[in-house]
Structures are given as structure tokens and as C-alpha cells.
Amino acid sequence: MITTKKVVSKADYKAFVKFPFDIYKDSKYWVPPIISQELATFDAKKNPIFNDAEATLFLAYKDNKIVGRIAAIINWLEVKDQNIKKMRFGWFDFIDDQDVSKALLEEVYNIGKANNLVYTEGPVGFSNLDKVGVITEGFDTVGNMITWYNHPYYVNHYKAHGFSVEKKYSENRFPFENVKPEFFYKAQELIKRRYQLTALDLKKTSEVMPYVDQMFDLFNDSYASLSSFVAITDIQKEYFKKKFISFINPEYIKFVLDKDKKLVAFAVVMPRFASALKQMNGKLFPLGFLKLLKAKKESKDVMFYLIGVHPDYQNKGVHAVIFNEYYNTFTEKGIQTCYRTPELEDNEAIHKIWKHFDPEVYIRRCTFKKELH
């Protein structure tokens, strides 16, 4: 018999966060999250997303053992401001027992119906900066810290429970040697002169911080047209500053300014922490933090996390300025492989940006949708 329990106590939250450490303990490809960070994600006192969203977490039990988990999420900015009547769910993990996944999804349906929502979609997080999608291809590839991994049987569960594919994503990678500066060096010089642009080469986090608010504003502007986009609020900006900026080498954050010193383009690249995170196994202390610092300094693989160009400058080749800056930085650092985070397969603009680098799709993933009747 399968029972579900709402997560309430500290012990429940810890059990929720640590459940994947059980079902993926034998996986060579799963990358453990940092336990303390995961707990903070669901702490309304620490995560300002709870000013505009709510999450109800559930655990599933079979024979008094935890066999699944799910987070039922409502983003009220999405529901009320955008009139998108969507019930979100994420952090959805389960053993290969369809009664388990069904019981957890029933909790999501019940909350969605109680709030007069029309459909449910997942796995997704609270916003566009959270993890997204279930893997459909590429199970034999090591993941990273900003995506979910899952067993192949997950897809069968979604289909068995009446879900259909909603959005498709792909993850790409390419060796740095594919990057040929002749594709963008002359172009970026011309573009900088034509539009009076300046690229910033920053070396310290303190130099980056004055531009971060502008960066998030530009993120909102440049991604607003994408499906399911929910803007980042001012209070969330402060949260993401603390959560992400310290993980990023300042020289891996690139800004392009116009003649009035306004930000018109940005890109954020992170060292790929997969190997360090696997060694840490979720624990930041006592030695995990040192492993992260070592990876931050020495990793020869990087991940393009965010890239944004102001709508007025899109399709004008501004990305060439950014790539030229990265080419110089990556050459100096001896970078070997560049990875990209999940990108919507119908986002033609982003695919055009990368075409010269001959990228390889190594993971495909999607979200699933079901009407709430």
C-alpha cells in the first residue's frame, strides 16, 4: 500500500532532499545537489520566491520506506499577472512503481483543482532560473549542478498517467577548439564601432556587482517572449546574487555597454562543478567547500549558464563581442569543453548564435502536461 505524507518537519524536509541520494546511489551519471542549498530553496525565510509562489512538498511511503517525492508549486505571478492557470510540479523522483508516481501526482492534481487551475506541467521549478525537464535521451552522460537527472523509466510513468509532451529542450556541448576567432573577431570590431559599444573585462566580484541588477533587468527583457517566462522580481535579484555570483569566476561574466553606459548584452559562464559535486556527495563542509574552490579555479570545462541581448540589439551581431571576450579568457585558462544549459528546441535565435561552433546535442529533455478535469 502506498501512502503520501505532506512535508512539515525539519526531518521531513531533510528526507525530501536526501531521497535522490538513495535511488541514484549506484548511478555514475547523477550529480548530487548540495544538501544545504536544496533545503534553503524550500525555506520561505531564505528564498524570496515564496513572496509570490507557494510549494507543498510530499513524500510517498511503501512498507514504511520512502519511495518517492514531489513538490507541488503555484507561481502566483504566472497565474494572476499572466493569467496562465498552470499548476507546476518538480523535484519529482520515484521508484519504478506506477502506483507511487500516481499517488504523488494525485496530490498535485488536488491542489491544482482546489485553486481552479486548468492544467499541470512538470518537472519545472519556481521560475526560469530553476531546473527543468525530464531526460528523454542522454542517460549515459554525467549531468551538472543546474539540471535534474532521472532514470529512463520516468518517461514511461508520465505517459502511463496520461501526460503529453509540452516543451522540448536540448543540451549541447562543443570542444573549445571548435571556436574559430575569425568567425567573430572582425565582426565584433565593426559592431563595437557601429553601435558605440564597450565590452567590460572584469577581474573581481566587486567589479561585477554594480551591474548585476541591470543584468537581471536585461534578462527579463530579453527572455520575456519565451513561453512560460516569469520575470524575476527585485527581491529575487538579491537572492540570486547571493546564491550564484559567489560560484562564478568574475572573469566568466561578460557585459557589453552602450555609449550611455547602459547594459545591452551579458553572458554568464560557470565552471563545470560535476566532478567536485560527485566527490562532495551533497556535503559542503568540512571539505566540500574546498573542492568547489579548487574546481572553480582549475576546471577545464565550462557551462554557458545565461546569455541575453536587449531586444533593440538582437540580430545585430552583438553576441560576436561576447564570444570574442570569452575566446580570450578561455584561451588563457586552457578551457577544453563548453557546455550549454537546457535550451528550448524552438528557440531559433539561440541556435543561430551557436551554429559556427558545430555543437553536439548530448541530452534531450522535455516537460509533460496534463489537463486538470
Short mmCIF file of C-alpha atoms in Angstrom, two decimals, residues 46-373:
data_model
loop_
_atom_site.label_atom_id
_atom_site.label_comp_id
_atom_site.label_asym_id
_atom_site.label_seq_id
_atom_site.Cartn_x
_atom_site.Cartn_y
_atom_site.Cartn_z
CA LYS A 46 15.50 32.37 2.93
CA ASN A 47 14.00 32.11 -0.56
CA PRO A 48 12.03 35.23 -1.60
CA ILE A 49 10.22 33.32 -4.35
CA PHE A 50 7.74 32.44 -1.60
CA ASN A 51 6.56 36.06 -1.65
CA ASP A 52 4.92 35.25 -4.99
CA ALA A 53 4.69 31.46 -5.00
CA GLU A 54 3.83 28.54 -2.80
CA ALA A 55 5.07 24.96 -2.66
CA THR A 56 3.66 21.93 -0.93
CA LEU A 57 6.04 19.00 -0.67
CA PHE A 58 5.03 15.37 -0.39
CA LEU A 59 6.78 12.10 0.35
CA ALA A 60 5.46 8.69 -0.69
CA TYR A 61 5.87 5.64 1.53
CA LYS A 62 5.66 1.91 0.88
CA ASP A 63 6.17 -0.53 3.75
CA ASN A 64 7.26 2.43 5.91
CA LYS A 65 10.07 3.29 3.48
CA ILE A 66 10.29 6.50 1.41
CA VAL A 67 9.81 5.58 -2.25
CA GLY A 68 9.07 8.95 -3.90
CA ARG A 69 8.81 12.72 -3.56
CA ILE A 70 7.20 15.66 -5.36
CA ALA A 71 6.91 19.45 -4.97
CA ALA A 72 3.53 20.93 -5.95
CA ILE A 73 4.12 24.56 -6.94
CA ILE A 74 1.95 27.54 -7.76
CA ASN A 75 3.65 30.68 -9.06
CA TRP A 76 1.04 33.35 -8.42
CA LEU A 77 2.78 35.89 -10.69
CA GLU A 78 2.21 33.45 -13.51
CA VAL A 79 -1.37 32.65 -12.52
CA LYS A 80 -2.63 36.13 -11.67
CA ASP A 81 -0.49 38.53 -13.71
CA GLN A 82 -0.14 36.41 -16.85
CA ASN A 83 -3.44 34.57 -16.49
CA ILE A 84 -1.70 31.25 -17.06
CA LYS A 85 -3.68 28.77 -14.97
CA LYS A 86 -0.80 26.36 -14.51
CA MET A 87 -0.11 24.01 -11.62
CA ARG A 88 3.63 23.37 -11.55
CA PHE A 89 5.41 20.38 -10.10
CA GLY A 90 9.08 19.49 -9.74
CA TRP A 91 11.62 17.62 -7.65
CA PHE A 92 9.67 14.55 -8.78
CA ASP A 93 11.53 11.32 -8.07
CA PHE A 94 10.19 7.82 -7.52
CA ILE A 95 10.99 4.14 -7.67
CA ASP A 96 9.77 2.20 -10.71
CA ASP A 97 6.29 1.62 -9.34
CA GLN A 98 3.46 3.42 -11.12
CA ASP A 99 1.31 3.37 -8.01
CA VAL A 100 3.95 5.54 -6.32
CA SER A 101 4.17 8.14 -9.09
CA LYS A 102 0.37 8.15 -9.43
CA ALA A 103 -0.16 8.78 -5.71
CA LEU A 104 2.23 11.73 -5.75
CA LEU A 105 0.71 13.23 -8.88
CA GLU A 106 -2.76 12.94 -7.33
CA GLU A 107 -1.61 15.35 -4.62
CA VAL A 108 -0.62 17.83 -7.36
CA TYR A 109 -3.97 17.41 -9.13
CA ASN A 110 -5.88 18.03 -5.91
CA ILE A 111 -4.06 21.30 -5.18
CA GLY A 112 -4.46 22.44 -8.77
CA LYS A 113 -8.19 21.75 -8.82
CA ALA A 114 -8.68 23.40 -5.42
CA ASN A 115 -7.13 26.57 -6.85
CA ASN A 116 -9.13 26.43 -10.11
CA LEU A 117 -6.05 25.82 -12.23
CA VAL A 118 -6.53 24.37 -15.69
CA TYR A 119 -3.51 22.14 -16.25
CA THR A 120 -0.35 20.87 -14.65
CA GLU A 121 3.16 20.88 -16.13
CA GLY A 122 6.44 19.46 -14.94
CA PRO A 123 9.01 18.81 -13.95
CA VAL A 124 9.72 22.52 -13.52
CA GLY A 125 10.87 24.72 -10.68
CA PHE A 126 9.53 28.01 -9.40
CA SER A 127 10.95 30.14 -12.22
CA ASN A 128 13.09 30.12 -15.36
CA LEU A 129 16.29 30.07 -13.31
CA ASP A 130 15.34 26.72 -11.75
CA LYS A 131 15.90 23.23 -13.09
CA VAL A 132 13.61 21.98 -15.83
CA GLY A 133 12.61 18.85 -17.69
CA VAL A 134 12.88 15.08 -17.57
CA ILE A 135 15.65 13.45 -19.60
CA THR A 136 14.45 11.51 -22.66
CA GLU A 137 17.85 10.92 -24.31
CA GLY A 138 21.38 11.01 -22.92
CA PHE A 139 21.07 8.93 -19.77
CA ASP A 140 24.71 7.81 -20.06
CA THR A 141 26.12 11.32 -19.66
CA VAL A 142 27.22 12.97 -16.42
CA GLY A 143 24.83 15.76 -15.52
CA ASN A 144 25.58 19.07 -13.85
CA MET A 145 24.52 21.14 -10.87
CA ILE A 146 21.77 23.10 -12.63
CA THR A 147 19.75 20.28 -14.16
CA TRP A 148 17.91 17.23 -12.90
CA TYR A 149 18.96 13.69 -13.74
CA ASN A 150 16.45 10.84 -13.93
CA HIS A 151 16.20 7.14 -14.63
CA PRO A 152 14.92 6.10 -18.11
CA TYR A 153 11.71 4.64 -16.64
CA TYR A 154 10.45 8.10 -15.62
CA VAL A 155 9.20 8.83 -19.14
CA ASN A 156 7.05 5.68 -19.13
CA HIS A 157 5.36 6.84 -15.94
CA TYR A 158 4.37 10.20 -17.42
CA LYS A 159 2.85 8.51 -20.47
CA ALA A 160 1.06 5.89 -18.37
CA HIS A 161 -0.56 8.66 -16.31
CA GLY A 162 -1.95 10.46 -19.36
CA PHE A 163 0.64 13.21 -19.80
CA SER A 164 1.73 14.55 -23.18
CA VAL A 165 4.95 16.33 -24.13
CA GLU A 166 4.66 20.11 -23.62
CA LYS A 167 8.11 21.65 -24.24
CA LYS A 168 11.26 20.10 -25.64
CA TYR A 169 14.77 21.10 -24.58
CA SER A 170 18.24 20.16 -25.75
CA GLU A 171 21.63 20.42 -24.09
CA ASN A 172 24.67 20.96 -26.26
CA ARG A 173 28.43 20.82 -25.91
CA PHE A 174 31.40 21.53 -28.13
CA PRO A 175 35.18 21.34 -27.76
CA PHE A 176 36.74 24.78 -27.36
CA GLU A 177 38.98 24.01 -30.32
CA ASN A 178 35.83 24.35 -32.48
CA VAL A 179 35.79 28.06 -31.69
CA LYS A 180 37.49 29.88 -34.55
CA PRO A 181 38.12 33.57 -33.80
CA GLU A 182 37.98 34.52 -37.48
CA PHE A 183 34.20 34.00 -37.34
CA PHE A 184 33.69 36.86 -34.92
CA TYR A 185 36.85 38.94 -34.39
CA LYS A 186 36.45 41.33 -37.36
CA ALA A 187 32.68 41.39 -36.93
CA GLN A 188 32.85 42.36 -33.26
CA GLU A 189 35.27 45.22 -34.01
CA LEU A 190 32.87 46.55 -36.63
CA ILE A 191 29.84 46.13 -34.37
CA LYS A 192 31.51 47.94 -31.46
CA ARG A 193 32.31 50.90 -33.69
CA ARG A 194 28.94 50.97 -35.42
CA TYR A 195 26.88 50.92 -32.21
CA GLN A 196 29.45 52.56 -29.92
CA LEU A 197 29.65 49.55 -27.63
CA THR A 198 32.18 48.67 -24.96
CA ALA A 199 32.98 45.21 -23.60
CA LEU A 200 33.93 45.02 -19.93
CA ASP A 201 36.72 42.71 -18.83
CA LEU A 202 36.17 42.35 -15.09
CA LYS A 203 38.56 40.58 -12.73
CA LYS A 204 36.93 40.97 -9.32
CA THR A 205 33.48 40.09 -7.99
CA SER A 206 33.30 43.59 -6.51
CA GLU A 207 33.58 44.96 -10.06
CA VAL A 208 30.76 42.71 -11.24
CA MET A 209 28.23 43.51 -8.53
CA PRO A 210 27.29 47.07 -9.64
CA TYR A 211 25.97 45.62 -12.92
CA VAL A 212 24.07 42.60 -11.59
CA ASP A 213 20.72 44.36 -11.10
CA GLN A 214 20.93 45.66 -14.68
CA MET A 215 21.79 42.14 -15.80
CA PHE A 216 18.63 40.68 -14.26
CA ASP A 217 16.54 43.51 -15.76
CA LEU A 218 18.04 42.71 -19.14
CA PHE A 219 17.39 39.02 -18.52
CA ASN A 220 13.71 39.86 -18.02
CA ASP A 221 13.63 41.96 -21.20
CA SER A 222 15.48 39.52 -23.43
CA TYR A 223 13.63 36.37 -22.35
CA ALA A 224 10.15 37.85 -21.99
CA SER A 225 8.93 36.48 -25.33
CA LEU A 226 9.75 32.86 -24.48
CA SER A 227 6.97 30.52 -23.44
CA SER A 228 6.49 30.05 -19.68
CA PHE A 229 8.73 33.01 -18.80
CA VAL A 230 8.13 34.57 -15.39
CA ALA A 231 10.04 37.78 -14.63
CA ILE A 232 12.49 37.97 -11.74
CA THR A 233 11.37 40.40 -9.04
CA ASP A 234 13.65 42.89 -7.29
CA ILE A 235 13.76 40.87 -4.09
CA GLN A 236 14.63 37.72 -6.04
CA LYS A 237 17.57 39.54 -7.61
CA GLU A 238 19.17 39.90 -4.19
CA TYR A 239 18.64 36.21 -3.51
CA PHE A 240 20.20 35.10 -6.79
CA LYS A 241 23.15 37.41 -6.25
CA LYS A 242 24.00 35.58 -3.05
CA LYS A 243 23.19 32.14 -4.43
CA PHE A 244 25.05 32.25 -7.74
CA ILE A 245 27.56 35.08 -8.06
CA SER A 246 29.97 33.63 -5.50
CA PHE A 247 30.13 30.40 -7.53
CA ILE A 248 31.18 32.22 -10.68
CA ASN A 249 34.62 33.43 -11.65
CA PRO A 250 34.24 37.18 -12.24
CA GLU A 251 36.18 36.89 -15.50
CA TYR A 252 33.46 34.47 -16.69
CA ILE A 253 30.80 37.20 -16.54
CA LYS A 254 30.79 39.45 -19.61
CA PHE A 255 28.94 42.74 -20.00
CA VAL A 256 28.51 44.92 -23.10
CA LEU A 257 27.58 48.58 -22.58
CA ASP A 258 26.29 51.24 -24.96
CA LYS A 259 27.64 54.79 -25.21
CA ASP A 260 25.47 55.80 -22.23
CA LYS A 261 26.93 53.00 -20.05
CA LYS A 262 23.67 51.06 -20.21
CA LEU A 263 23.88 47.28 -20.34
CA VAL A 264 22.82 45.90 -23.74
CA ALA A 265 24.17 42.35 -23.52
CA PHE A 266 25.53 39.93 -20.95
CA ALA A 267 26.65 36.35 -20.57
CA VAL A 268 27.31 34.21 -17.51
CA VAL A 269 29.54 31.15 -17.66
CA MET A 270 30.22 28.81 -14.75
CA PRO A 271 32.97 26.28 -14.18
CA ARG A 272 31.55 22.79 -14.54
CA PHE A 273 31.36 21.50 -10.98
CA ALA A 274 30.09 17.97 -11.75
CA SER A 275 33.21 16.11 -10.67
CA ALA A 276 33.62 18.12 -7.46
CA LEU A 277 29.94 17.70 -6.56
CA LYS A 278 30.14 13.94 -7.01
CA GLN A 279 33.11 13.86 -4.64
CA MET A 280 31.28 16.05 -2.12
CA ASN A 281 28.16 13.86 -2.15
CA GLY A 282 25.97 16.73 -1.01
CA LYS A 283 28.12 17.97 1.86
CA LEU A 284 29.58 21.47 1.78
CA PHE A 285 31.58 21.01 4.98
CA PRO A 286 34.15 20.18 6.14
CA LEU A 287 35.94 19.59 2.80
CA GLY A 288 33.28 20.16 0.16
CA PHE A 289 33.77 23.90 0.06
CA LEU A 290 37.47 23.42 -0.69
CA LYS A 291 36.62 21.05 -3.54
CA LEU A 292 34.33 23.70 -5.04
CA LEU A 293 37.01 26.35 -4.76
CA LYS A 294 39.50 24.04 -6.45
CA ALA A 295 37.06 23.31 -9.28
CA LYS A 296 36.27 27.00 -9.64
CA LYS A 297 39.94 27.72 -10.12
CA GLU A 298 41.08 24.68 -12.10
CA SER A 299 38.13 23.28 -14.09
CA LYS A 300 38.88 22.99 -17.80
CA ASP A 301 35.19 22.60 -18.64
CA VAL A 302 32.72 25.48 -18.51
CA MET A 303 28.98 25.87 -18.79
CA PHE A 304 27.21 28.73 -20.53
CA TYR A 305 24.52 29.46 -17.97
CA LEU A 306 22.84 32.63 -19.27
CA ILE A 307 23.20 34.86 -22.30
CA GLY A 308 20.97 37.82 -23.03
CA VAL A 309 20.82 40.65 -25.55
CA HIS A 310 18.50 43.64 -25.34
CA PRO A 311 15.65 43.36 -27.89
CA ASP A 312 16.87 46.55 -29.62
CA TYR A 313 20.25 44.89 -30.28
CA GLN A 314 19.13 41.38 -31.18
CA ASN A 315 20.07 40.15 -34.68
CA LYS A 316 22.80 42.80 -34.86
CA GLY A 317 25.72 40.51 -34.11
CA VAL A 318 26.33 41.71 -30.54
CA HIS A 319 26.97 38.12 -29.46
CA ALA A 320 30.20 38.31 -31.50
CA VAL A 321 31.50 40.85 -28.98
CA ILE A 322 30.73 38.45 -26.13
CA PHE A 323 32.33 35.47 -27.87
CA ASN A 324 35.49 37.44 -28.57
CA GLU A 325 35.81 38.24 -24.87
CA TYR A 326 35.30 34.61 -23.92
CA TYR A 327 37.75 33.41 -26.55
CA ASN A 328 40.50 35.46 -24.92
CA THR A 329 39.55 34.34 -21.39
CA PHE A 330 39.17 30.65 -22.29
CA THR A 331 42.43 30.59 -24.21
CA GLU A 332 44.23 31.98 -21.18
CA LYS A 333 42.51 29.45 -18.87
CA GLY A 334 43.13 26.43 -21.11
CA ILE A 335 39.42 25.58 -21.38
CA GLN A 336 38.72 22.31 -23.20
CA THR A 337 34.95 21.79 -23.41
CA CYS A 338 31.99 24.17 -23.41
CA TYR A 339 28.56 23.01 -22.24
CA ARG A 340 25.21 24.73 -22.55
CA THR A 341 22.24 24.55 -20.21
CA PRO A 342 18.85 23.26 -21.46
CA GLU A 343 17.51 25.44 -24.28
CA LEU A 344 14.07 25.29 -25.84
CA GLU A 345 14.30 23.44 -29.12
CA ASP A 346 12.05 26.01 -30.79
CA ASN A 347 14.31 28.90 -29.75
CA GLU A 348 15.77 29.50 -33.20
CA ALA A 349 17.56 32.68 -32.15
CA ILE A 350 19.77 30.87 -29.64
CA HIS A 351 20.55 28.06 -32.08
CA LYS A 352 21.77 30.56 -34.68
CA ILE A 353 24.15 32.08 -32.13
CA TRP A 354 25.97 28.76 -31.65
CA LYS A 355 25.92 27.28 -35.16
CA HIS A 356 29.53 28.19 -36.03
CA PHE A 357 30.84 26.07 -33.15
CA ASP A 358 29.42 22.80 -34.51
CA PRO A 359 27.75 21.84 -31.21
CA GLU A 360 26.67 18.30 -30.36
CA VAL A 361 23.33 17.60 -28.70
CA TYR A 362 24.17 15.23 -25.88
CA ILE A 363 21.00 15.36 -23.78
CA ARG A 364 17.36 15.89 -24.71
CA ARG A 365 14.67 16.53 -22.16
CA CYS A 366 11.09 17.74 -22.02
CA THR A 367 8.30 18.80 -19.74
CA PHE A 368 4.98 16.99 -19.64
CA LYS A 369 1.49 18.46 -19.43
CA LYS A 370 -1.90 17.19 -18.34
CA GLU A 371 -5.28 18.89 -18.19
CA LEU A 372 -6.95 19.06 -14.78
CA HIS A 373 -10.54 17.93 -15.31
#
